[in-house]
Short mmCIF file of C-alpha atoms and ligand atoms in Angstrom, two decimals:
data_model
loop_
_atom_site.label_atom_id
_atom_site.label_comp_id
_atom_site.label_asym_id
_atom_site.label_seq_id
_atom_site.Cartn_x
_atom_site.Cartn_y
_atom_site.Cartn_z
CA MET E 546 101.76 69.91 132.72
CA THR E 547 102.07 68.29 136.11
CA PRO E 548 104.90 65.82 136.34
CA ASP E 549 104.40 62.63 138.34
CA HIS E 550 108.14 62.36 138.70
CA VAL E 551 111.00 64.68 139.48
CA ILE E 552 112.37 66.80 136.65
CA LEU E 553 116.07 67.59 136.71
CA ALA E 554 117.08 70.34 134.31
CA GLY E 555 120.80 70.59 133.76
CA GLN E 556 123.64 70.39 131.30
CA PHE E 557 126.49 67.98 130.61
CA GLY E 558 129.24 70.48 131.41
CA SER E 559 127.75 71.38 134.79
CA PRO E 560 129.26 69.62 137.82
CA TYR E 561 126.24 70.27 140.03
CA SER E 562 123.84 68.94 137.39
CA LEU E 563 125.70 65.65 137.15
CA LYS E 564 125.95 65.52 140.93
CA MET E 565 122.16 65.67 141.21
CA ARG E 566 121.63 63.19 138.39
CA ALA E 567 123.89 60.73 140.18
CA VAL E 568 121.97 61.25 143.45
CA LEU E 569 118.61 60.61 141.76
CA ARG E 570 119.92 57.50 139.99
CA TYR E 571 121.49 56.04 143.11
CA ARG E 572 118.38 56.75 145.17
CA ARG E 573 116.17 55.18 142.47
CA ILE E 574 113.90 58.22 142.46
CA PRO E 575 111.94 58.33 139.20
CA PHE E 576 113.03 61.40 137.28
CA ARG E 577 113.31 62.90 133.85
CA TRP E 578 116.51 64.66 132.78
CA VAL E 579 115.88 67.76 130.70
CA LEU E 580 118.60 69.53 128.80
CA ARG E 581 118.39 73.08 130.15
CA ASP E 582 117.78 75.77 127.53
CA SER E 583 117.05 73.22 124.81
CA LYS E 584 113.76 72.96 122.90
CA TRP E 585 112.65 70.36 125.45
CA ASP E 586 113.07 72.71 128.38
CA THR E 587 109.63 73.89 129.46
CA ILE E 588 110.22 73.98 133.22
CA PRO E 589 108.77 76.81 135.33
CA ASP E 590 110.79 79.98 135.99
CA VAL E 591 113.31 80.10 138.80
CA PRO E 592 114.28 83.22 140.75
CA VAL E 593 118.02 82.74 140.14
CA ARG E 594 118.86 81.36 136.73
CA ILE E 595 121.44 78.73 137.64
CA ILE E 596 121.58 74.99 137.03
CA PRO E 597 120.61 72.41 138.04
CA VAL E 598 116.91 73.02 138.63
CA ILE E 599 114.76 70.39 140.31
CA VAL E 600 110.99 70.35 139.89
CA LEU E 601 109.23 68.11 142.38
CA PRO E 602 105.95 66.39 141.49
CA GLU E 603 102.67 68.05 142.40
CA GLY E 604 101.62 67.02 145.90
CA ALA E 605 105.14 67.32 147.24
CA ASP E 606 103.51 69.63 149.67
CA ASP E 607 104.53 73.27 149.34
CA ALA E 608 105.32 76.17 147.11
CA ALA E 609 109.02 75.35 146.89
CA ARG E 610 108.53 72.70 144.24
CA VAL E 611 111.02 74.36 141.93
CA MET E 612 114.45 74.57 143.48
CA VAL E 613 118.05 75.50 142.68
CA ASP E 614 121.24 74.75 144.65
CA SER E 615 122.22 71.14 144.95
CA SER E 616 122.70 70.79 148.72
CA PRO E 617 119.20 72.03 149.62
CA GLN E 618 117.89 69.90 146.74
CA ILE E 619 119.53 66.82 148.29
CA MET E 620 118.00 67.52 151.70
CA ARG E 621 114.57 68.17 150.18
CA LEU E 622 114.72 64.84 148.36
CA GLU E 623 115.62 63.19 151.67
CA ASP E 624 112.39 64.58 153.14
CA VAL E 625 110.18 63.55 150.27
CA TYR E 626 111.65 60.14 149.36
CA LYS E 627 112.59 57.45 151.85
CA GLY E 628 115.15 54.67 151.46
CA ARG E 629 118.66 54.61 150.02
CA SER E 630 119.40 57.74 152.02
CA ILE E 631 122.67 59.55 151.42
CA VAL E 632 122.71 61.04 154.92
CA PRO E 633 124.46 58.87 157.53
CA PRO E 634 122.22 58.13 160.53
CA GLU E 635 124.92 58.98 163.10
CA PRO E 636 124.84 62.78 163.53
CA ALA E 637 128.62 63.18 163.91
CA VAL E 638 129.28 61.17 160.74
CA ALA E 639 126.54 63.09 158.91
CA PHE E 640 128.23 66.31 159.95
CA ILE E 641 131.61 65.22 158.53
CA ASP E 642 129.82 64.14 155.35
CA ALA E 643 128.18 67.55 154.97
CA LEU E 644 131.58 69.21 155.45
CA ILE E 645 133.12 67.07 152.69
CA GLU E 646 130.22 67.91 150.39
CA ASP E 647 130.66 71.61 150.99
CA PHE E 648 134.40 71.38 150.37
CA ALA E 649 133.69 69.77 147.01
CA ASP E 650 130.99 72.27 146.05
CA GLU E 651 132.75 75.41 147.22
CA TRP E 652 136.48 74.65 146.92
CA LEU E 653 137.01 71.85 144.43
CA THR E 654 134.88 73.88 142.05
CA LYS E 655 137.80 76.32 141.87
CA PRO E 656 140.13 73.86 140.11
CA MET E 657 137.15 72.80 138.00
CA TYR E 658 136.48 76.33 136.76
CA HIS E 659 140.16 77.23 136.65
CA TYR E 660 141.35 74.43 134.38
CA ARG E 661 138.40 74.86 132.02
CA TRP E 662 138.92 78.57 131.47
CA ALA E 663 142.69 79.01 131.90
CA TYR E 664 144.17 76.48 129.46
CA GLU E 665 143.98 76.86 125.70
CA ALA E 666 142.89 73.30 124.90
CA ASP E 667 140.28 73.29 127.66
CA ILE E 668 138.85 76.67 126.63
CA ASP E 669 138.61 75.50 123.05
CA LYS E 670 136.79 72.29 123.93
CA ALA E 671 134.36 74.04 126.27
CA GLY E 672 133.77 76.87 123.79
CA LYS E 673 132.85 74.38 121.06
CA LEU E 674 130.86 71.87 123.11
CA LEU E 675 128.93 73.77 125.75
CA PRO E 676 126.75 75.83 123.37
CA LEU E 677 125.58 72.68 121.53
CA SER E 678 123.48 71.58 124.52
CA SER E 679 120.90 74.19 123.64
CA ASP E 680 120.74 73.32 119.93
CA LEU E 681 122.36 70.45 118.06
CA GLN E 682 121.32 71.94 114.73
CA MET E 683 123.20 75.16 115.45
CA GLY E 684 124.83 76.52 112.28
CA ALA E 685 128.50 77.39 111.95
CA GLU E 686 127.95 81.11 112.28
CA GLU E 687 125.93 80.86 115.44
CA ALA E 688 128.39 78.33 116.84
CA ALA E 689 131.21 80.80 116.27
CA ARG E 690 129.22 83.58 117.94
CA SER E 691 128.38 81.33 120.90
CA TYR E 692 132.01 80.27 121.17
CA ASP E 693 133.11 83.88 121.49
CA PHE E 694 130.29 84.76 123.87
CA ILE E 695 130.81 81.90 126.28
CA THR E 696 134.61 81.90 126.28
CA ASN E 697 134.79 85.68 126.82
CA ARG E 698 132.17 85.62 129.55
CA GLN E 699 133.63 82.67 131.45
CA ILE E 700 137.26 83.79 131.15
CA GLY E 701 136.14 87.21 132.38
CA ARG E 702 134.61 85.57 135.44
CA ARG E 703 137.80 83.71 136.43
CA PRO E 704 138.83 86.21 139.12
CA LEU E 705 135.38 85.86 140.77
CA VAL E 706 136.26 82.29 141.78
CA GLY E 707 139.92 83.02 142.43
CA SER E 708 141.33 81.63 139.20
CA THR E 709 144.18 84.14 138.82
CA GLU E 710 147.84 83.76 138.02
CA ALA E 711 148.72 84.56 141.62
CA ASN E 712 146.46 81.80 142.97
CA GLN E 713 147.23 79.26 140.26
CA SER E 714 149.62 77.02 142.18
CA ILE E 715 147.39 76.99 145.28
CA ILE E 716 144.43 75.82 143.21
CA GLU E 717 146.26 73.32 141.03
CA ASP E 718 148.28 71.80 143.88
CA SER E 719 145.08 71.30 145.86
CA TYR E 720 143.51 69.39 142.95
CA LYS E 721 146.54 67.09 142.75
CA ARG E 722 146.47 66.43 146.50
CA VAL E 723 142.75 65.62 146.32
CA LEU E 724 143.52 63.04 143.62
CA ASP E 725 146.26 61.55 145.81
CA THR E 726 144.20 61.38 149.00
CA LEU E 727 141.21 59.86 147.19
CA SER E 728 143.45 57.27 145.55
CA THR E 729 144.62 56.22 149.00
CA SER E 730 141.01 56.06 150.26
CA PHE E 731 140.05 53.79 147.37
CA ASP E 732 142.87 51.44 148.32
CA ARG E 733 140.75 50.70 151.38
CA GLY E 734 137.13 51.02 150.34
CA ASP E 735 134.65 52.06 147.67
CA PHE E 736 133.18 55.16 149.28
CA LEU E 737 134.34 57.77 151.77
CA LEU E 738 132.19 56.86 154.75
CA GLY E 739 131.55 53.16 154.45
CA ASP E 740 130.10 50.75 151.91
CA ARG E 741 127.60 53.23 150.52
CA PRO E 742 127.85 56.74 149.12
CA GLY E 743 127.02 59.88 151.09
CA ARG E 744 126.57 63.56 150.23
CA GLY E 745 130.33 64.03 150.23
CA ASP E 746 130.85 61.31 147.62
CA PHE E 747 128.29 62.94 145.34
CA GLY E 748 129.75 66.41 145.86
CA LEU E 749 133.21 65.16 144.92
CA TYR E 750 131.77 63.21 142.01
CA GLY E 751 130.13 66.35 140.59
CA GLN E 752 133.34 68.34 140.34
CA LEU E 753 135.44 65.29 139.36
CA SER E 754 133.00 64.36 136.60
CA GLN E 755 134.41 67.41 134.86
CA LEU E 756 137.98 67.50 136.19
CA ALA E 757 138.70 63.80 135.71
CA GLY E 758 136.25 63.16 132.90
CA TRP E 759 135.69 66.15 130.65
CA ASP E 760 138.31 68.90 130.63
CA PRO E 761 141.51 67.79 128.85
CA THR E 762 144.18 69.25 131.15
CA PRO E 763 142.91 68.03 134.56
CA MET E 764 141.67 64.82 132.92
CA SER E 765 145.15 63.87 131.76
CA ILE E 766 146.53 64.70 135.21
CA ALA E 767 143.92 62.38 136.73
CA SER E 768 144.55 59.42 134.45
CA GLU E 769 148.30 59.76 134.94
CA ARG E 770 148.20 60.25 138.67
CA ALA E 771 145.00 58.69 139.93
CA PRO E 772 143.46 55.99 137.69
CA LYS E 773 141.37 54.75 140.63
CA VAL E 774 139.71 58.15 140.88
CA VAL E 775 138.85 58.08 137.17
CA ASN E 776 137.27 54.66 137.55
CA TRP E 777 135.39 55.78 140.67
CA VAL E 778 133.95 58.71 138.74
CA HIS E 779 132.59 56.28 136.15
CA ARG E 780 130.99 54.24 138.93
CA LEU E 781 129.40 57.18 140.72
CA ASP E 782 127.66 58.35 137.57
CA ASP E 783 125.10 55.58 137.96
CA LEU E 784 124.94 53.61 141.20
CA SER E 785 121.35 52.46 140.74
CA TRP E 786 122.67 48.87 140.72
CA LEU E 787 124.33 49.09 144.14
CA GLU E 788 122.44 47.18 146.83
CA VAL E 789 122.62 48.79 150.26
CA PRO E 790 121.23 47.68 153.64
CA GLY E 791 118.20 49.51 155.02
CA GLU E 792 118.54 52.36 157.49
CA ALA E 793 117.15 50.29 160.36
CA ASP E 794 119.65 47.51 159.76
CA ALA E 795 122.36 47.56 162.46
CA THR E 796 124.95 46.89 159.78
CA ASN E 797 123.63 49.74 157.70
CA GLY E 798 126.84 50.14 155.74
CA TRP E 799 127.98 53.44 157.22
CA SER E 800 131.28 53.91 159.06
CA GLY E 801 131.08 54.78 162.75
CA THR E 802 132.79 57.80 164.26
CA GLY E 803 135.74 55.67 165.37
CA ASP E 804 136.28 54.42 161.87
CA LEU E 805 136.85 57.51 159.76
CA GLY E 806 140.57 56.97 159.15
CA SER E 807 140.04 56.83 155.40
CA VAL E 808 138.94 60.48 155.26
CA GLY E 809 141.69 61.75 157.58
CA ASP E 810 143.90 63.03 154.76
CA LEU E 811 140.96 64.59 152.98
CA LEU E 812 140.03 66.47 156.15
CA VAL E 813 143.61 67.75 156.32
CA GLU E 814 143.25 69.04 152.75
CA ILE E 815 139.95 70.68 153.70
CA GLY E 816 141.63 72.29 156.70
CA ARG E 817 144.52 73.48 154.55
CA THR E 818 142.54 75.21 151.78
CA TYR E 819 138.76 75.45 152.15
CA ALA E 820 138.83 76.26 155.89
CA PRO E 821 141.05 79.37 155.80
CA PHE E 822 139.25 80.53 152.66
CA MET E 823 135.74 80.11 154.08
CA VAL E 824 136.67 81.82 157.35
CA ALA E 825 138.31 84.77 155.55
CA ASN E 826 135.34 85.02 153.18
CA ALA E 827 132.89 85.21 156.08
CA GLN E 828 135.04 87.87 157.74
CA ALA E 829 135.22 89.90 154.53
CA LEU E 830 131.44 89.73 154.13
CA GLN E 831 130.90 90.76 157.72
CA ALA E 832 133.31 93.68 157.41
CA GLY E 833 131.60 94.74 154.18
CA SER E 834 134.95 94.40 152.43
CA GLY E 835 134.85 93.24 148.86
CA GLU E 836 138.03 91.24 149.04
CA VAL E 837 139.07 88.00 150.70
CA VAL E 838 142.74 87.80 151.62
CA CYS E 839 144.07 84.79 153.46
CA GLU E 840 147.04 82.51 153.75
CA ILE E 841 146.76 79.09 152.18
CA ASP E 842 149.73 76.78 152.17
CA GLY E 843 152.02 79.60 153.26
CA GLN E 844 151.02 81.73 150.26
CA GLU E 845 148.70 84.67 149.97
CA TYR E 846 145.34 83.83 148.39
CA ARG E 847 143.04 86.60 147.15
CA GLN E 848 139.64 86.76 145.51
CA GLY E 849 136.40 88.72 145.72
CA ALA E 850 134.08 87.95 148.64
CA PHE E 851 131.33 85.46 147.76
CA LYS E 852 127.91 85.76 149.39
CA TYR E 853 126.67 82.22 148.78
CA GLN E 854 129.79 80.76 150.38
CA GLY E 855 129.12 82.93 153.42
CA LYS E 856 125.70 81.26 153.64
CA CYS E 857 127.29 77.81 153.29
CA LEU E 858 129.56 78.42 156.26
CA GLY E 859 126.57 79.73 158.21
CA TRP E 860 124.68 76.46 157.52
CA LEU E 861 127.66 74.37 158.60
CA ARG E 862 128.01 76.36 161.80
CA GLU E 863 124.29 75.94 162.52
CA GLY E 864 124.75 72.21 162.02
CA TYR E 865 127.67 72.24 164.43
CA GLU E 866 125.66 74.15 167.06
CA ALA E 867 122.75 71.74 166.66
CA LEU E 868 124.89 68.70 167.56
CA SER E 869 124.42 67.21 171.01
CA GLN E 870 127.34 67.69 173.36
CA ALA E 871 128.46 64.09 172.88
CA ASP E 872 128.31 64.39 169.08
CA ARG E 873 130.17 67.69 169.17
CA ILE E 874 132.93 66.04 171.20
CA SER E 875 133.17 63.28 168.57
CA VAL E 876 133.28 65.81 165.74
CA ASP E 877 135.92 67.86 167.55
CA GLY E 878 137.98 64.70 168.02
CA ILE E 879 137.73 63.83 164.31
CA LEU E 880 138.63 67.35 163.21
CA SER E 881 141.38 67.84 165.76
CA GLY E 882 144.71 68.58 164.08
CA THR E 883 143.20 68.84 160.56
CA GLY E 884 142.94 72.63 160.38
CA CYS E 885 139.14 72.35 160.09
CA GLU E 886 138.76 73.45 163.72
CA GLN E 887 139.05 77.09 162.67
CA LEU E 888 135.69 76.82 160.90
CA PHE E 889 133.90 76.43 164.23
CA ALA E 890 136.20 78.36 166.58
N1 GSH A 122 125.50 76.24 144.62
C1 GSH A 122 124.89 75.76 143.40
C2 GSH A 122 125.73 76.15 142.26
C3 GSH A 122 125.08 75.99 140.91
C4 GSH A 122 125.86 76.75 139.89
O1 GSH A 122 126.74 77.54 140.22
N2 GSH A 122 125.58 76.51 138.62
C5 GSH A 122 126.32 77.17 137.55
C6 GSH A 122 126.76 76.19 136.50
S1 GSH A 122 127.48 74.72 137.15
C7 GSH A 122 125.41 78.12 136.82
O2 GSH A 122 124.29 77.78 136.54
N3 GSH A 122 125.88 79.34 136.56
C8 GSH A 122 125.09 80.31 135.87
C9 GSH A 122 125.81 80.93 134.78
O3 GSH A 122 126.94 80.53 134.52
O4 GSH A 122 125.23 81.79 134.13
C10 GSH A 122 124.65 74.24 143.53
O5 GSH A 122 125.03 73.66 144.54
O6 GSH A 122 124.01 73.66 142.66
#
C-alpha cells in the first residue's frame, strides 16, 4: 500500500513519538498516526527497531522514505514540505535552536528515563500501561508477563543512560532547574525563540510530555513547581490552530540574535550539564574507552559511552563550522559565559 500522506508509527509513552506528532500537527502536514506494534502496524521494516518511524509518501524522491531518529526526520520534513517551518531563518538563531533540541533529546531524556524506571509508582504505572499499546485485549496472564518483561528490561538499562544512585541528584536537580528556567521564559513569551515554536520547543515538549504529563513522580514535581510548564505541554501537543506569519514576512515571528534573553538561563543549564557530558562522551568514544567520567555541578558523573550521542555532537560541530564568520561571532557572543563554549572549543 502506498500512502499519500506521512505515516508516523509511535507509542504514547515515547517522548520522541509525541515530539514528531506535535511537529506534524503544527506544520499541518497530513499524516496518519499508527500505534507501533499493534494490529494496525503494517509499516515497512526499519534497520534499527526504535520509535518513532516516519514513512514518507511515494514520490518523496529517494530510497530513504522510511526513517528513524526524530532530528533527521524533522529536517527531512523541512525539505519535503514548505511553510510553517520550525527552523528559524537566521542561521545563528537556527543554530541555538538546534542546540536546545539536542539538549532536550540527549540530556533531558535522562530525567525522563530515570524517573520512570527508578520510582516504585512510576515503574508500576509504566509496567501496566506500556504493554497495552500493542494489544488492548491482552489477558491478565499476558499482561503480567509483559509487566515483568518490560520493567526488568528497562530497569536493567538504567545505567546505560546514567540513571544510577550516584548520578541521581545531578539528574533530578537538572530537571527541576529546567522547570524553573522554562517557567521564567513563559513569563515573557509563549515559545523559546519568538512567537512561534522551533525545533527546541518540540524537543523539550517530547521529553516533558512524559515528565510533566505522564510519569507520576516528575509530574507532581512539575504541577507543584511549574504550572506554566504543564500548561505549555498541553498547548504544544497540538498547535495546528496557531497562525504564524510566512517565512518571507519581515516580521516572521522569530527572535533576532540580539533578542535571545529568554533562553539565557536555559543555555546556562545546557552548559552546566549537557555540555560537559557530551564533550566527555566524545572523548571516551575517541579513546575507545567504554566509560564517560566528567564533572557536572561539582560532582562526578559516570555512565557508559554512547555512540549516537557522539554523532549528535559531531552534527552540531559541523553546523558550527558551516556558519559564516559573522554568524559564528553572533553564536559565540550568545554562548559566551554559559558553559556551552566547551562544545566547540
Ligand atoms: N534518537 C532517537 C531516539 C528514539 C528512541 O530512543 N526511541 C526509544 C523509545 S522513546 C526506542 O524505540 N527504544 C527501543 C527500545 O526500547 O527497544 C530520536 O530522536 O527519535
